[in-house]
């Protein structure tokens, strides 16, 4: 479901300010156990670019976002980086990658949209490719500040991903509170 929050300059600036002390460093440490350095990696929903900068230390990263505001921010802060406009559902790119990463992005998709995204991820990830995504943990969905948020539990994610990816790791972690988030790492079947 499309969300307008990330589309305006004001809300993008607000998000960058609110998220300034958060990053996916711990998730990326886990990803590095499964994906070799120098691998090509697509980041979906790079947003402020905090994780992109950490990923860029080890991988050949292509950053992406569906928000033009975030893309212009990403390009101006990282003039040597590669960034493309990409929707998480359609993933309409001719390129393929060794890995795909997102941190708190795919929860904006409804289940049906997430299934479409998973199928496209299968298409654009190379053989033995690795996916690594985080989600908010919980049940149901809500609209928060105009943003659609879809919560997931382990069993639901397993069911959605396991036709296309072997689940290598599926565990809860704390973003703000104990067990409020889930990390999934999978390998292309
Ligand atoms: C909660 S932010 C997370 C950003 C970044 N990964 C981080 O950890 O700070 C969600 C990001 O996903 C992007 N986004 C939301 N829906 C999207 C979609 N359908 N396709 C691609 N990006 C999307 C937003 O523009 C925003 O940059």
JSON list of N, CA and C in Angstrom, two decimals, residues 73-105:
[
{"chain": "A", "resi": 73, "resn": "UNK", "atom": "N", "xyz": [18.28, 13.23, -1.72]},
{"chain": "A", "resi": 73, "resn": "UNK", "atom": "CA", "xyz": [19.11, 13.33, -0.51]},
{"chain": "A", "resi": 73, "resn": "UNK", "atom": "C", "xyz": [20.30, 12.36, -0.60]},
{"chain": "A", "resi": 74, "resn": "UNK", "atom": "N", "xyz": [20.01, 11.11, -0.98]},
{"chain": "A", "resi": 74, "resn": "UNK", "atom": "CA", "xyz": [21.06, 10.07, -1.06]},
{"chain": "A", "resi": 74, "resn": "UNK", "atom": "C", "xyz": [22.15, 10.48, -2.05]},
{"chain": "A", "resi": 75, "resn": "UNK", "atom": "N", "xyz": [21.71, 10.98, -3.21]},
{"chain": "A", "resi": 75, "resn": "UNK", "atom": "CA", "xyz": [22.68, 11.34, -4.26]},
{"chain": "A", "resi": 75, "resn": "UNK", "atom": "C", "xyz": [23.51, 12.54, -3.83]},
{"chain": "A", "resi": 76, "resn": "UNK", "atom": "N", "xyz": [22.87, 13.51, -3.16]},
{"chain": "A", "resi": 76, "resn": "UNK", "atom": "CA", "xyz": [23.65, 14.70, -2.79]},
{"chain": "A", "resi": 76, "resn": "UNK", "atom": "C", "xyz": [24.66, 14.38, -1.68]},
{"chain": "A", "resi": 77, "resn": "UNK", "atom": "N", "xyz": [24.30, 13.47, -0.77]},
{"chain": "A", "resi": 77, "resn": "UNK", "atom": "CA", "xyz": [25.23, 13.13, 0.33]},
{"chain": "A", "resi": 77, "resn": "UNK", "atom": "C", "xyz": [26.31, 12.14, -0.09]},
{"chain": "A", "resi": 78, "resn": "UNK", "atom": "N", "xyz": [26.03, 11.35, -1.15]},
{"chain": "A", "resi": 78, "resn": "UNK", "atom": "CA", "xyz": [26.98, 10.29, -1.57]},
{"chain": "A", "resi": 78, "resn": "UNK", "atom": "C", "xyz": [27.18, 10.38, -3.08]},
{"chain": "A", "resi": 79, "resn": "UNK", "atom": "N", "xyz": [27.89, 11.44, -3.54]},
{"chain": "A", "resi": 79, "resn": "UNK", "atom": "CA", "xyz": [27.98, 11.69, -4.98]},
{"chain": "A", "resi": 79, "resn": "UNK", "atom": "C", "xyz": [28.61, 10.53, -5.77]},
{"chain": "A", "resi": 80, "resn": "UNK", "atom": "N", "xyz": [29.40, 9.69, -5.10]},
{"chain": "A", "resi": 80, "resn": "UNK", "atom": "CA", "xyz": [30.01, 8.56, -5.84]},
{"chain": "A", "resi": 80, "resn": "UNK", "atom": "C", "xyz": [29.18, 7.28, -5.76]},
{"chain": "A", "resi": 81, "resn": "UNK", "atom": "N", "xyz": [28.06, 7.33, -5.05]},
{"chain": "A", "resi": 81, "resn": "UNK", "atom": "CA", "xyz": [27.25, 6.12, -4.88]},
{"chain": "A", "resi": 81, "resn": "UNK", "atom": "C", "xyz": [26.35, 5.86, -6.07]},
{"chain": "A", "resi": 82, "resn": "UNK", "atom": "N", "xyz": [25.85, 4.62, -6.14]},
{"chain": "A", "resi": 82, "resn": "UNK", "atom": "CA", "xyz": [24.90, 4.24, -7.19]},
{"chain": "A", "resi": 82, "resn": "UNK", "atom": "C", "xyz": [23.52, 4.13, -6.56]},
{"chain": "A", "resi": 83, "resn": "UNK", "atom": "N", "xyz": [22.57, 4.91, -7.06]},
{"chain": "A", "resi": 83, "resn": "UNK", "atom": "CA", "xyz": [21.21, 4.90, -6.52]},
{"chain": "A", "resi": 83, "resn": "UNK", "atom": "C", "xyz": [20.21, 4.84, -7.66]},
{"chain": "A", "resi": 84, "resn": "UNK", "atom": "N", "xyz": [19.17, 4.02, -7.48]},
{"chain": "A", "resi": 84, "resn": "UNK", "atom": "CA", "xyz": [18.14, 3.93, -8.51]},
{"chain": "A", "resi": 84, "resn": "UNK", "atom": "C", "xyz": [16.75, 4.07, -7.86]},
{"chain": "A", "resi": 85, "resn": "UNK", "atom": "N", "xyz": [15.82, 4.56, -8.67]},
{"chain": "A", "resi": 85, "resn": "UNK", "atom": "CA", "xyz": [14.43, 4.64, -8.19]},
{"chain": "A", "resi": 85, "resn": "UNK", "atom": "C", "xyz": [13.80, 3.27, -8.39]},
{"chain": "A", "resi": 86, "resn": "UNK", "atom": "N", "xyz": [13.32, 2.68, -7.31]},
{"chain": "A", "resi": 86, "resn": "UNK", "atom": "CA", "xyz": [12.83, 1.30, -7.39]},
{"chain": "A", "resi": 86, "resn": "UNK", "atom": "C", "xyz": [11.71, 1.09, -6.39]},
{"chain": "A", "resi": 87, "resn": "UNK", "atom": "N", "xyz": [10.65, 0.49, -6.85]},
{"chain": "A", "resi": 87, "resn": "UNK", "atom": "CA", "xyz": [9.56, 0.14, -5.93]},
{"chain": "A", "resi": 87, "resn": "UNK", "atom": "C", "xyz": [9.79, -1.27, -5.40]},
{"chain": "A", "resi": 88, "resn": "UNK", "atom": "N", "xyz": [9.59, -1.44, -4.11]},
{"chain": "A", "resi": 88, "resn": "UNK", "atom": "CA", "xyz": [9.86, -2.72, -3.47]},
{"chain": "A", "resi": 88, "resn": "UNK", "atom": "C", "xyz": [8.96, -3.84, -3.99]},
{"chain": "A", "resi": 89, "resn": "UNK", "atom": "N", "xyz": [7.80, -3.49, -4.52]},
{"chain": "A", "resi": 89, "resn": "UNK", "atom": "CA", "xyz": [6.87, -4.53, -4.97]},
{"chain": "A", "resi": 89, "resn": "UNK", "atom": "C", "xyz": [7.25, -5.05, -6.35]},
{"chain": "A", "resi": 90, "resn": "UNK", "atom": "N", "xyz": [7.48, -4.11, -7.29]},
{"chain": "A", "resi": 90, "resn": "UNK", "atom": "CA", "xyz": [7.73, -4.52, -8.68]},
{"chain": "A", "resi": 90, "resn": "UNK", "atom": "C", "xyz": [9.21, -4.77, -8.95]},
{"chain": "A", "resi": 91, "resn": "UNK", "atom": "N", "xyz": [10.09, -4.14, -8.19]},
{"chain": "A", "resi": 91, "resn": "UNK", "atom": "CA", "xyz": [11.55, -4.30, -8.35]},
{"chain": "A", "resi": 91, "resn": "UNK", "atom": "C", "xyz": [11.92, -4.35, -9.84]},
{"chain": "A", "resi": 92, "resn": "UNK", "atom": "N", "xyz": [11.51, -3.32, -10.51]},
{"chain": "A", "resi": 92, "resn": "UNK", "atom": "CA", "xyz": [11.63, -3.28, -11.96]},
{"chain": "A", "resi": 92, "resn": "UNK", "atom": "C", "xyz": [13.03, -2.84, -12.39]},
{"chain": "A", "resi": 93, "resn": "UNK", "atom": "N", "xyz": [13.97, -3.78, -12.34]},
{"chain": "A", "resi": 93, "resn": "UNK", "atom": "CA", "xyz": [15.34, -3.51, -12.77]},
{"chain": "A", "resi": 93, "resn": "UNK", "atom": "C", "xyz": [15.83, -4.69, -13.61]},
{"chain": "A", "resi": 94, "resn": "UNK", "atom": "N", "xyz": [16.62, -4.42, -14.65]},
{"chain": "A", "resi": 94, "resn": "UNK", "atom": "CA", "xyz": [17.16, -5.52, -15.45]},
{"chain": "A", "resi": 94, "resn": "UNK", "atom": "C", "xyz": [18.38, -6.16, -14.78]},
{"chain": "A", "resi": 95, "resn": "UNK", "atom": "N", "xyz": [18.89, -5.53, -13.71]},
{"chain": "A", "resi": 95, "resn": "UNK", "atom": "CA", "xyz": [20.12, -6.04, -13.07]},
{"chain": "A", "resi": 95, "resn": "UNK", "atom": "C", "xyz": [19.82, -7.21, -12.14]},
{"chain": "A", "resi": 96, "resn": "UNK", "atom": "N", "xyz": [20.85, -8.03, -11.90]},
{"chain": "A", "resi": 96, "resn": "UNK", "atom": "CA", "xyz": [20.74, -9.07, -10.88]},
{"chain": "A", "resi": 96, "resn": "UNK", "atom": "C", "xyz": [21.84, -8.85, -9.84]},
{"chain": "A", "resi": 97, "resn": "UNK", "atom": "N", "xyz": [21.63, -9.41, -8.65]},
{"chain": "A", "resi": 97, "resn": "UNK", "atom": "CA", "xyz": [22.52, -9.12, -7.51]},
{"chain": "A", "resi": 97, "resn": "UNK", "atom": "C", "xyz": [22.83, -10.42, -6.75]},
{"chain": "A", "resi": 98, "resn": "UNK", "atom": "N", "xyz": [23.95, -10.40, -6.03]},
{"chain": "A", "resi": 98, "resn": "UNK", "atom": "CA", "xyz": [24.27, -11.55, -5.16]},
{"chain": "A", "resi": 98, "resn": "UNK", "atom": "C", "xyz": [23.44, -11.50, -3.87]},
{"chain": "A", "resi": 99, "resn": "UNK", "atom": "N", "xyz": [22.99, -10.31, -3.50]},
{"chain": "A", "resi": 99, "resn": "UNK", "atom": "CA", "xyz": [22.21, -10.19, -2.27]},
{"chain": "A", "resi": 99, "resn": "UNK", "atom": "C", "xyz": [21.22, -9.04, -2.36]},
{"chain": "A", "resi": 100, "resn": "UNK", "atom": "N", "xyz": [20.19, -9.12, -1.52]},
{"chain": "A", "resi": 100, "resn": "UNK", "atom": "CA", "xyz": [19.20, -8.03, -1.42]},
{"chain": "A", "resi": 100, "resn": "UNK", "atom": "C", "xyz": [18.99, -7.77, 0.08]},
{"chain": "A", "resi": 101, "resn": "UNK", "atom": "N", "xyz": [19.02, -6.49, 0.46]},
{"chain": "A", "resi": 101, "resn": "UNK", "atom": "CA", "xyz": [18.91, -6.10, 1.87]},
{"chain": "A", "resi": 101, "resn": "UNK", "atom": "C", "xyz": [17.86, -5.02, 2.02]},
{"chain": "A", "resi": 102, "resn": "UNK", "atom": "N", "xyz": [17.09, -5.11, 3.10]},
{"chain": "A", "resi": 102, "resn": "UNK", "atom": "CA", "xyz": [16.25, -3.95, 3.47]},
{"chain": "A", "resi": 102, "resn": "UNK", "atom": "C", "xyz": [16.12, -3.92, 4.98]},
{"chain": "A", "resi": 103, "resn": "UNK", "atom": "N", "xyz": [16.04, -2.72, 5.52]},
{"chain": "A", "resi": 103, "resn": "UNK", "atom": "CA", "xyz": [15.87, -2.56, 6.97]},
{"chain": "A", "resi": 103, "resn": "UNK", "atom": "C", "xyz": [14.63, -1.71, 7.20]},
{"chain": "A", "resi": 104, "resn": "UNK", "atom": "N", "xyz": [13.57, -2.34, 7.70]},
{"chain": "A", "resi": 104, "resn": "UNK", "atom": "CA", "xyz": [12.31, -1.68, 8.02]},
{"chain": "A", "resi": 104, "resn": "UNK", "atom": "C", "xyz": [11.73, -0.95, 6.81]},
{"chain": "A", "resi": 105, "resn": "UNK", "atom": "N", "xyz": [11.52, -1.73, 5.78]},
{"chain": "A", "resi": 105, "resn": "UNK", "atom": "CA", "xyz": [10.92, -1.21, 4.54]},
{"chain": "A", "resi": 105, "resn": "UNK", "atom": "C", "xyz": [9.73, -2.08, 4.11]}
]
